[in-house]
Tab-separated table of C-alpha atoms and ligand atoms in Angstrom:
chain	number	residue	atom	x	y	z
S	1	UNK	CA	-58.783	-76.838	-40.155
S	2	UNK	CA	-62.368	-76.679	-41.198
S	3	UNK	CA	-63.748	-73.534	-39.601
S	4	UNK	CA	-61.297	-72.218	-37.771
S	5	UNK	CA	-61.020	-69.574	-40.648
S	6	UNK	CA	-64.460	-69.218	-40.878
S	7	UNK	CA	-65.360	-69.287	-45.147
S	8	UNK	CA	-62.146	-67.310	-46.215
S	9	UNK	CA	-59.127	-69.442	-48.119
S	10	UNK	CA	-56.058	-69.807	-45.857
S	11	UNK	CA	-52.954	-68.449	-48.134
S	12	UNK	CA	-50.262	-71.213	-47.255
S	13	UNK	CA	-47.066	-69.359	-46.762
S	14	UNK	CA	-45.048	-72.137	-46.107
S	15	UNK	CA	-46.233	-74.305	-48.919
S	16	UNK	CA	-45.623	-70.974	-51.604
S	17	UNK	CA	-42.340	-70.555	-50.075
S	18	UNK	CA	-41.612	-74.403	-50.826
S	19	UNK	CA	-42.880	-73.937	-54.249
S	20	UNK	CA	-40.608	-70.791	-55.159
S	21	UNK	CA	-37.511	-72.277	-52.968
S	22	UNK	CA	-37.818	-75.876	-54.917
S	23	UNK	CA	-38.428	-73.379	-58.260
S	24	UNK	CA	-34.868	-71.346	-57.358
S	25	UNK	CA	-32.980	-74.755	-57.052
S	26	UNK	CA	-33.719	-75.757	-60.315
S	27	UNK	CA	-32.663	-72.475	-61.893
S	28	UNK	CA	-29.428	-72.913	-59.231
S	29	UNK	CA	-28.448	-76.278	-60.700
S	30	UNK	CA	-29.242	-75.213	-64.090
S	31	UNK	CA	-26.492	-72.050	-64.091
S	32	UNK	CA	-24.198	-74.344	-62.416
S	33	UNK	CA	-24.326	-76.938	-65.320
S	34	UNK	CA	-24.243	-74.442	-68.089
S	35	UNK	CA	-22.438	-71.659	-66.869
S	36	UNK	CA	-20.434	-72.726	-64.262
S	37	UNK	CA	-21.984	-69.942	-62.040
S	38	UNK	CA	-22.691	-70.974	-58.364
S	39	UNK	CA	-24.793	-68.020	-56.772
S	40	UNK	CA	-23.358	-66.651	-53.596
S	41	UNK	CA	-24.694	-64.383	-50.643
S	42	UNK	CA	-23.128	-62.665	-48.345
S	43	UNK	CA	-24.753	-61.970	-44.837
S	44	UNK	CA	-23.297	-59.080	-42.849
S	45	UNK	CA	-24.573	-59.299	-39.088
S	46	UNK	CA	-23.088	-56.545	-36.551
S	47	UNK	CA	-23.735	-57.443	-33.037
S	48	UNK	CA	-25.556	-59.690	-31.111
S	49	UNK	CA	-29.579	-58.955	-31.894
S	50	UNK	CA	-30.995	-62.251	-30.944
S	51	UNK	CA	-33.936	-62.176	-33.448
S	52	UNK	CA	-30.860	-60.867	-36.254
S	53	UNK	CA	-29.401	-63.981	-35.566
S	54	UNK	CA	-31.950	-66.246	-35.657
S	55	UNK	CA	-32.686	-64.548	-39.385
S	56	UNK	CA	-28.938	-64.755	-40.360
S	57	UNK	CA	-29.278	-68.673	-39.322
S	58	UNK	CA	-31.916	-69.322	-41.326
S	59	UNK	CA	-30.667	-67.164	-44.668
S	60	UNK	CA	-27.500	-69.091	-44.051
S	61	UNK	CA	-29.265	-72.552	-44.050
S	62	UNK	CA	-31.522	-71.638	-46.988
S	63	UNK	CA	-29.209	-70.237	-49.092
S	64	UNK	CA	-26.991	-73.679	-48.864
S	65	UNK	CA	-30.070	-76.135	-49.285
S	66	UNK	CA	-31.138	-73.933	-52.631
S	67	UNK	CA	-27.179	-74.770	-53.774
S	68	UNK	CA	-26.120	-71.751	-53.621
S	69	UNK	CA	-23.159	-70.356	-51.775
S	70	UNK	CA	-22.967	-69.042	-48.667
S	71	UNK	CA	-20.887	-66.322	-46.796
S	72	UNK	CA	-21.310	-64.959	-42.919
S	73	UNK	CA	-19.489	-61.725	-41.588
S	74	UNK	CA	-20.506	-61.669	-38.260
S	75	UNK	CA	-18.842	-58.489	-36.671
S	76	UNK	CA	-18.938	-57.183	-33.563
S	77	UNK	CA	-21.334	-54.279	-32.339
S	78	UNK	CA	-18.169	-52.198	-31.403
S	79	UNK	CA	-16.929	-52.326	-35.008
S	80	UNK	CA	-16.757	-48.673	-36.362
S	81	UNK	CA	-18.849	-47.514	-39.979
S	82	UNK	CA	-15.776	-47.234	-41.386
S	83	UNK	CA	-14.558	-50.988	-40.999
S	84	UNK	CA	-18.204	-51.896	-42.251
S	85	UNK	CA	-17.847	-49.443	-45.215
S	86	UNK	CA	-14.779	-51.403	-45.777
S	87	UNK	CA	-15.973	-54.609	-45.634
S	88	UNK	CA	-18.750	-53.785	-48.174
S	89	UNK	CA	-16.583	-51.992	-50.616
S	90	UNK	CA	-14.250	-55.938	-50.586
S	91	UNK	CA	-17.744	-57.833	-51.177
S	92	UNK	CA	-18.727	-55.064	-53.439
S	93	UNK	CA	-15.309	-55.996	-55.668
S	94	UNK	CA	-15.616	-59.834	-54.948
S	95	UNK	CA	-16.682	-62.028	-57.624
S	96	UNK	CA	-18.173	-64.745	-56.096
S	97	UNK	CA	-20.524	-62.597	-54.213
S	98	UNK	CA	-23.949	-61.667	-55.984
S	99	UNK	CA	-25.882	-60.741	-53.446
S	100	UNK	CA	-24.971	-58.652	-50.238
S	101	UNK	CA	-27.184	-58.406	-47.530
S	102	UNK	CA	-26.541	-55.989	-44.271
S	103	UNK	CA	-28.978	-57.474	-41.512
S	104	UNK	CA	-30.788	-54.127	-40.184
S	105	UNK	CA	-31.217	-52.988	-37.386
S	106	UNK	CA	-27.537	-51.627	-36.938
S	107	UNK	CA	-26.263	-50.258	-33.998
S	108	UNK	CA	-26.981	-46.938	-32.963
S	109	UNK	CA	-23.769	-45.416	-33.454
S	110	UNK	CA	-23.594	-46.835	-37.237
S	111	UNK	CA	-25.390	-44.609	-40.472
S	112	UNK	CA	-27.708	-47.745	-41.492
S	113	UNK	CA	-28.640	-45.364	-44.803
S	114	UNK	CA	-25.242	-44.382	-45.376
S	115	UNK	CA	-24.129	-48.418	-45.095
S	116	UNK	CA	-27.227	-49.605	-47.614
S	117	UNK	CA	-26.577	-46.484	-49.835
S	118	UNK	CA	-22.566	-48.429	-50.131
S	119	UNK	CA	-23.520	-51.808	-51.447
S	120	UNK	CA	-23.515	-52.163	-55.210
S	121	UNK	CA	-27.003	-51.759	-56.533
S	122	UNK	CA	-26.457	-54.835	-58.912
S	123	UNK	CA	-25.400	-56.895	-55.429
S	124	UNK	CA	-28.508	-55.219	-53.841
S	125	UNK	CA	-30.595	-58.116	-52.918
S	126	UNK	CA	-32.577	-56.338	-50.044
S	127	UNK	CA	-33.472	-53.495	-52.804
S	128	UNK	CA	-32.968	-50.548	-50.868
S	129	UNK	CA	-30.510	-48.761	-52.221
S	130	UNK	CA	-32.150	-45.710	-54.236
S	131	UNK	CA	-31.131	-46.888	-57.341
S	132	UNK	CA	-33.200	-49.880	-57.152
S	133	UNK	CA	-36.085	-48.325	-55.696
S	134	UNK	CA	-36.039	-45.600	-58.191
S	135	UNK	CA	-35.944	-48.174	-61.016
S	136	UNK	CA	-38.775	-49.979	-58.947
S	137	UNK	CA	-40.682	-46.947	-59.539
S	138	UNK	CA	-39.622	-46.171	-62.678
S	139	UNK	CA	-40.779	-49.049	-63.962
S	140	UNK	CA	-37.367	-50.373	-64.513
S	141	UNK	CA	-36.129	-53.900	-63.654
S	142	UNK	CA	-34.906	-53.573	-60.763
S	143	UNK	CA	-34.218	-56.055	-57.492
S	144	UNK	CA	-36.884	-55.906	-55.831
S	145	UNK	CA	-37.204	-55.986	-51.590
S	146	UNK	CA	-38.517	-59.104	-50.443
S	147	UNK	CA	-40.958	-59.090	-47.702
S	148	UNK	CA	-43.394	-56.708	-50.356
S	149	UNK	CA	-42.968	-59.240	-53.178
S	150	UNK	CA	-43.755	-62.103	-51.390
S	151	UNK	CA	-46.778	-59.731	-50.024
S	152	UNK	CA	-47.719	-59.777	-53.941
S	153	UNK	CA	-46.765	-63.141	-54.762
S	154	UNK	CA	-49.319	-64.356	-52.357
S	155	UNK	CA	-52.300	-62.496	-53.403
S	156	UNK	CA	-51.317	-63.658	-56.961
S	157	UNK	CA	-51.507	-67.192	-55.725
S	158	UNK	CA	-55.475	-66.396	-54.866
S	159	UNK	CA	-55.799	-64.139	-57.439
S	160	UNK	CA	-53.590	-64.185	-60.616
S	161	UNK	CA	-54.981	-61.358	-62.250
S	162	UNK	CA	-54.968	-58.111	-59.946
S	163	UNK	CA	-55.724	-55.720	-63.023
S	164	UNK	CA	-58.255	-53.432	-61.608
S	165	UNK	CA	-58.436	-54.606	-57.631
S	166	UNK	CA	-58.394	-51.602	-55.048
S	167	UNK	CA	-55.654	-52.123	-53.023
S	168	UNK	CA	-54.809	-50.990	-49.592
S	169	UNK	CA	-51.762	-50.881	-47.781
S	170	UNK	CA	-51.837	-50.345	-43.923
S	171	UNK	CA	-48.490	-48.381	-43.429
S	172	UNK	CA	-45.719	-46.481	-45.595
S	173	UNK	CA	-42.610	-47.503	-44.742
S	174	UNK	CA	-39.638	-47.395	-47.305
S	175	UNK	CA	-38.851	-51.446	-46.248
S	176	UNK	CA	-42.491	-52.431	-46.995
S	177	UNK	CA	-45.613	-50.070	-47.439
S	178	UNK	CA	-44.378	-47.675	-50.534
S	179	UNK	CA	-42.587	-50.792	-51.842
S	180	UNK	CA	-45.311	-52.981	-52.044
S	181	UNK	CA	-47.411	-50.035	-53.487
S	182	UNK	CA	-45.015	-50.330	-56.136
S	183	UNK	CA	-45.179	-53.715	-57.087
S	184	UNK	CA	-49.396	-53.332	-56.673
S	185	UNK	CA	-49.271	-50.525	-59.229
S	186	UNK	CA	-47.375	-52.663	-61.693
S	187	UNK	CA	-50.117	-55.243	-61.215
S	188	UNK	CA	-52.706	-52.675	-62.539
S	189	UNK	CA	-54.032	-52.316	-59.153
S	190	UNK	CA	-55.594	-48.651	-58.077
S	191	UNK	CA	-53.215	-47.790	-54.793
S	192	UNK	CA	-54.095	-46.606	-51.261
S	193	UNK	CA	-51.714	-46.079	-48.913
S	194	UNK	CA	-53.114	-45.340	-45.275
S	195	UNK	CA	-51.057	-44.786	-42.288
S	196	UNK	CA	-51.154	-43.142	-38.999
S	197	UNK	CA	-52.394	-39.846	-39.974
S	198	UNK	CA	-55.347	-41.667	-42.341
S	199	UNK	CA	-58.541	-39.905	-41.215
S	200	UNK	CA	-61.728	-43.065	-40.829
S	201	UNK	CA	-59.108	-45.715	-41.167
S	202	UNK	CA	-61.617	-48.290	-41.176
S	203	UNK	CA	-63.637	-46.478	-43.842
S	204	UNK	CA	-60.342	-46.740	-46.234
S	205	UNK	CA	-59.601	-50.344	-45.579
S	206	UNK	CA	-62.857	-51.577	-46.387
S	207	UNK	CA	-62.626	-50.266	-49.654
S	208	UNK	CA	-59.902	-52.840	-50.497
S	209	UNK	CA	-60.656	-55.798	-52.510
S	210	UNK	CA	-56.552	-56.161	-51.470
S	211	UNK	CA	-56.064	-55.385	-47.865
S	212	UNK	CA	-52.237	-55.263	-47.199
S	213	UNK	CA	-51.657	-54.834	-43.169
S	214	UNK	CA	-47.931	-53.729	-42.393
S	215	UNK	CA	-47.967	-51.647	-39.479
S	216	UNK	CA	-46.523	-53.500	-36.173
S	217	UNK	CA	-49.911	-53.206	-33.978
S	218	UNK	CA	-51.000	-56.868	-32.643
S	219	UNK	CA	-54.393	-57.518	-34.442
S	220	UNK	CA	-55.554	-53.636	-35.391
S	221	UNK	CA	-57.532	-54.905	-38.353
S	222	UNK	CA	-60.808	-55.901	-37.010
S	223	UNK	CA	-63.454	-58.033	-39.177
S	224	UNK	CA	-65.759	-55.003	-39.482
S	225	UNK	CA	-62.555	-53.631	-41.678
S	226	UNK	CA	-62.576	-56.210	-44.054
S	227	UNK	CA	-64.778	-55.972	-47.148
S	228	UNK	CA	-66.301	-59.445	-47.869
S	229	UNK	CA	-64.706	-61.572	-50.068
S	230	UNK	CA	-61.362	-59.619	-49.960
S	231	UNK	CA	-57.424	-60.840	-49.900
S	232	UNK	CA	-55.896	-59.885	-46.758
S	233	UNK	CA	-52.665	-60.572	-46.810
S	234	UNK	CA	-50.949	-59.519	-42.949
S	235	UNK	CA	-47.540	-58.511	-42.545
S	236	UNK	CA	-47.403	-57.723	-38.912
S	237	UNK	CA	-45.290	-59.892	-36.667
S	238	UNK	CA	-45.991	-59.017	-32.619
S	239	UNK	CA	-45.184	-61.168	-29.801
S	240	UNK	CA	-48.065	-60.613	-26.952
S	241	UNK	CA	-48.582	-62.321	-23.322
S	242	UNK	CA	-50.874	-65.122	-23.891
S	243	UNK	CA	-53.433	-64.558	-21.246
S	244	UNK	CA	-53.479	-66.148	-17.885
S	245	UNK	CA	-49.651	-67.451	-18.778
S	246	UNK	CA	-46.077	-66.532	-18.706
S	247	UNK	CA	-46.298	-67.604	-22.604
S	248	UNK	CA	-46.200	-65.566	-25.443
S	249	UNK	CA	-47.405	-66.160	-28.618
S	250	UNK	CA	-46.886	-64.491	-32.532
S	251	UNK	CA	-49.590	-62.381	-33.967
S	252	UNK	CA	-50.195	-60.060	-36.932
S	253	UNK	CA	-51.516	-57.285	-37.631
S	254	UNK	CA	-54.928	-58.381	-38.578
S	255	UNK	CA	-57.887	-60.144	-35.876
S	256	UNK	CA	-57.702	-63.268	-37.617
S	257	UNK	CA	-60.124	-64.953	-36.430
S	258	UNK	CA	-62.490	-62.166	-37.215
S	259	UNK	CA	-61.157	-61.109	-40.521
S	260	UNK	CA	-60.850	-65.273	-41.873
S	261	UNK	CA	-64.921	-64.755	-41.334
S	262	UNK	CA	-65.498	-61.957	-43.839
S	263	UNK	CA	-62.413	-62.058	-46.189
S	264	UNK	CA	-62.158	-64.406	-49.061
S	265	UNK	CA	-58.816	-65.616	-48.395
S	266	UNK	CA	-56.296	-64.618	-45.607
S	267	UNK	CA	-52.605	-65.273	-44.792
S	268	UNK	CA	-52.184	-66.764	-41.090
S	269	UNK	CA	-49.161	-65.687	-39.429
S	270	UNK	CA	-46.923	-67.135	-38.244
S	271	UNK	CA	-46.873	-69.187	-41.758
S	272	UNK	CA	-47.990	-66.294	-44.100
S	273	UNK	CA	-45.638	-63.987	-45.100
S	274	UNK	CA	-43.137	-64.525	-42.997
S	275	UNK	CA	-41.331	-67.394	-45.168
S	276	UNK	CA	-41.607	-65.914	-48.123
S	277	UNK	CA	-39.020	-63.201	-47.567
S	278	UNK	CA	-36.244	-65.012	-47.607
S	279	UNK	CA	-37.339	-67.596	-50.310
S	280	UNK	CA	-37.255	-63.905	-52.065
S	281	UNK	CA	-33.958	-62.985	-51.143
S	282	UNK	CA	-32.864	-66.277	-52.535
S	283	UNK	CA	-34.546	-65.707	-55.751
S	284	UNK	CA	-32.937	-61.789	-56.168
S	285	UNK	CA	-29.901	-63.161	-55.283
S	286	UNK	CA	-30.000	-65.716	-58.051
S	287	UNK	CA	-31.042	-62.799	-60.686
S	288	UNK	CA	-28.088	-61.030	-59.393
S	289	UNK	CA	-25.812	-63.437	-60.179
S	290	UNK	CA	-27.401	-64.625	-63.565
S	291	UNK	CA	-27.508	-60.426	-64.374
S	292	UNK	CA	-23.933	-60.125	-63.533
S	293	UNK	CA	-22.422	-62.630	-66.377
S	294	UNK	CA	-25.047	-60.932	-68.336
S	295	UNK	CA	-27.390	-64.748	-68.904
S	296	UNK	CA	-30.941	-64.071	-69.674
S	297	UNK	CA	-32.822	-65.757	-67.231
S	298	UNK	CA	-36.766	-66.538	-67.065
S	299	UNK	CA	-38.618	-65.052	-64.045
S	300	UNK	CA	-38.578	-67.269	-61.222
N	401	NAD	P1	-42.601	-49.337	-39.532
N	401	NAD	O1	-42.710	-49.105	-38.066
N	401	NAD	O2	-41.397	-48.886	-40.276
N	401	NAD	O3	-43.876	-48.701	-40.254
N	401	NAD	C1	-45.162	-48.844	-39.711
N	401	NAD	C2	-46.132	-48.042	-40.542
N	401	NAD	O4	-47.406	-48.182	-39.951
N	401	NAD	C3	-45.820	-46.560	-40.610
N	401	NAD	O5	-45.766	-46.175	-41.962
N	401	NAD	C4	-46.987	-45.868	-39.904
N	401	NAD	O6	-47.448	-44.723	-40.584
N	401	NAD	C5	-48.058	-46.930	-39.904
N	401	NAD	N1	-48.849	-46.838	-38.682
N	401	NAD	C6	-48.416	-46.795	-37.401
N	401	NAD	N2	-49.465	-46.698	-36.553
N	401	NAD	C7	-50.575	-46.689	-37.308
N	401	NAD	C8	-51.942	-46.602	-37.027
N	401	NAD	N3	-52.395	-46.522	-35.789
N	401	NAD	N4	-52.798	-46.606	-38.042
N	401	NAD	C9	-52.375	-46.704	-39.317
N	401	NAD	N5	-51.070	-46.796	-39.654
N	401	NAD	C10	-50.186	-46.785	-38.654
N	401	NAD	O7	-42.845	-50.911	-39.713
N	401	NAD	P2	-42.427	-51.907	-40.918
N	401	NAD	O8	-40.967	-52.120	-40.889
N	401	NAD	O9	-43.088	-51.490	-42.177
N	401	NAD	O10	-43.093	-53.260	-40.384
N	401	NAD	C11	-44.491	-53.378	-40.173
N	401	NAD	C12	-44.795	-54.740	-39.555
N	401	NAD	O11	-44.391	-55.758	-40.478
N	401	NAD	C13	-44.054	-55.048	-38.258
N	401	NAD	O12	-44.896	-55.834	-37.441
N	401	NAD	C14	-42.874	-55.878	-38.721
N	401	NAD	O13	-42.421	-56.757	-37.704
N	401	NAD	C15	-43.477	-56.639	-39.854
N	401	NAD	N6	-42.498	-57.072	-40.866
N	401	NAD	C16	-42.518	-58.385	-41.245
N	401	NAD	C17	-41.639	-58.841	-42.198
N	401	NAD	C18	-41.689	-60.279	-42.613
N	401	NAD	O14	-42.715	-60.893	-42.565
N	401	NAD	N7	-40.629	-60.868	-43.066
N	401	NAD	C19	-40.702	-57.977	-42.780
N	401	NAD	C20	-40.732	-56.643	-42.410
N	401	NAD	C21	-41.642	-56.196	-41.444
């Protein structure tokens, strides 16, 4: 909608996502014909976390409409580590399953490192087992986790070359932050990573010609942050009280409507990043399963 992001280029989320889900069918259909290999994920939900299920649902319902198979172990939030451990060690060892995927967060009573650190790294879709994040920064291939490289697969789609950019990331968290400093760095970008102990925040982010906002604060990134003509690509998702309502509404982590003034092009959210992750998971889980009968596949 003509000015309601002021100059900057709205980064379509949805339509990327669309792009890269329709791009992991064809590669689906294509190891089915020649191989005889149908790519399968398993989802492992423990208790009743309404926004987990809402995720699983959707995996679940992506994962079938890209062709590929789908499993569900939906276990209760009494069930002990050690029937979990159990349960991943028979999906570890089962060979339709190339991808296993443990829907965080766990409940409290449950080691969530101790659980990740159990799945096979070459089933690790999520990427955070050690192994894959040491060959991540290594320089390795490696699966990768999702949310970051759909972070970078968007600010490829405005700017294909990143060699040289100053990037910032907004937050260091092993699930996105360090990751996506990761991928960045193997894009020949020069790496910041700010977080709640960065002195002159604002100082540090306008450096960025790459802004990357994951912290979890509804709209912290003001437009005086943003250096003109920068990609700001926002991974915060916050639910806050519409004013004056009993509604709420989704926002990021970035002012949007301040930012889409000065940046050059800006992901919205909801719509941004959001879809890409599991369009991601979809395409690590095909890599697994392509990996794991040892067929050389092109990137996706
Ligand atoms: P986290 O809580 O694990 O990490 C937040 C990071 O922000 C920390 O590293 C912290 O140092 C930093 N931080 C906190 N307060 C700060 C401040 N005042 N100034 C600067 N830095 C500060 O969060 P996370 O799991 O990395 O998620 C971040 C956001 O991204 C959340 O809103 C989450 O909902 C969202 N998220 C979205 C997706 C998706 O789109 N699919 C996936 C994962 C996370």
């Amino acid at each position: 909608m003509a000015g309601e992001h002021g100059d900057a280029q709205l980064i379509d989320g949805k339509a990327v996502a669309a792009e890269l889900r329709e791009r992991i069918a064809t590669a689906v259909s294509e190891l089915k014909s020649s191989h005889g290999l149908a790519p399968g994920l398993a989802v492992v939900l423990v208790g009743e976390d309404p926004a987990s299920q809402v995720y699983v649902r959707n995996k679940a319902r992506q994962t079938s409409a890209a062709g590929m198979q789908s499993f569900e172990h939906r276990l209760d939030a009494q069930t002990s580590q050690a029937d979990l451990l159990d349960l991943i060690n028979r999906l570890n060892g089962d060979p339709n399953v190339h991808g296993i995927l443990v829907q965080l967060p766990l409940p409290a009573h449950i080691n969530s490192q101790l659980v990740l650190n159990s799945v096979d790294p070459a089933k690790d879709v999520d990427g955070f087992h050690p192994v894959n994040v040491g060959r991540l920064s290594t320089g390795e291939a490696a699966l990768v986790p999702c949310t970051p490289l759909g972070c970078t697969i968007l600010a490829k789609s405005a700017q294909p070359d990143l060699t040289g950019a100053e990037a910032v990331i907004i937050g260091r968290s092993n699930i996105v932050g360090k990751p996506v400093a990761q991928l960045l760095l193997r894009e020949n970008c020069t790496v910041t990573i700010a977080h709640s102990r960065t002195r002159n925040l604002a100082d540090v982010a306008r450096r960025a010609d790459l802004l990357i906002a994951a912290v979890g604060r509804p709209e912290m990134v003001k437009g005086d942050w943003v250096k003109p003509g920068a990609i700001v690509i926002d991974v915060g998702i916050n639910r806050i009280d519409v004013d004056g309502s009993d509604r709420t509404k989704l926002v990021g982590d970035v002012d949007f409507a301040e930012a889409s003034r000065v940046a050059g092009a800006i992901t919205p959210v909801p719509g941004g990043v959001g879809p890409m992750t599991i369009a991601c998971l979809l395409r690590n889980t095909v890599q697994a399963a392509a990996a794991a009968r040892g067929i050389a596949m092109p990137e996706i």
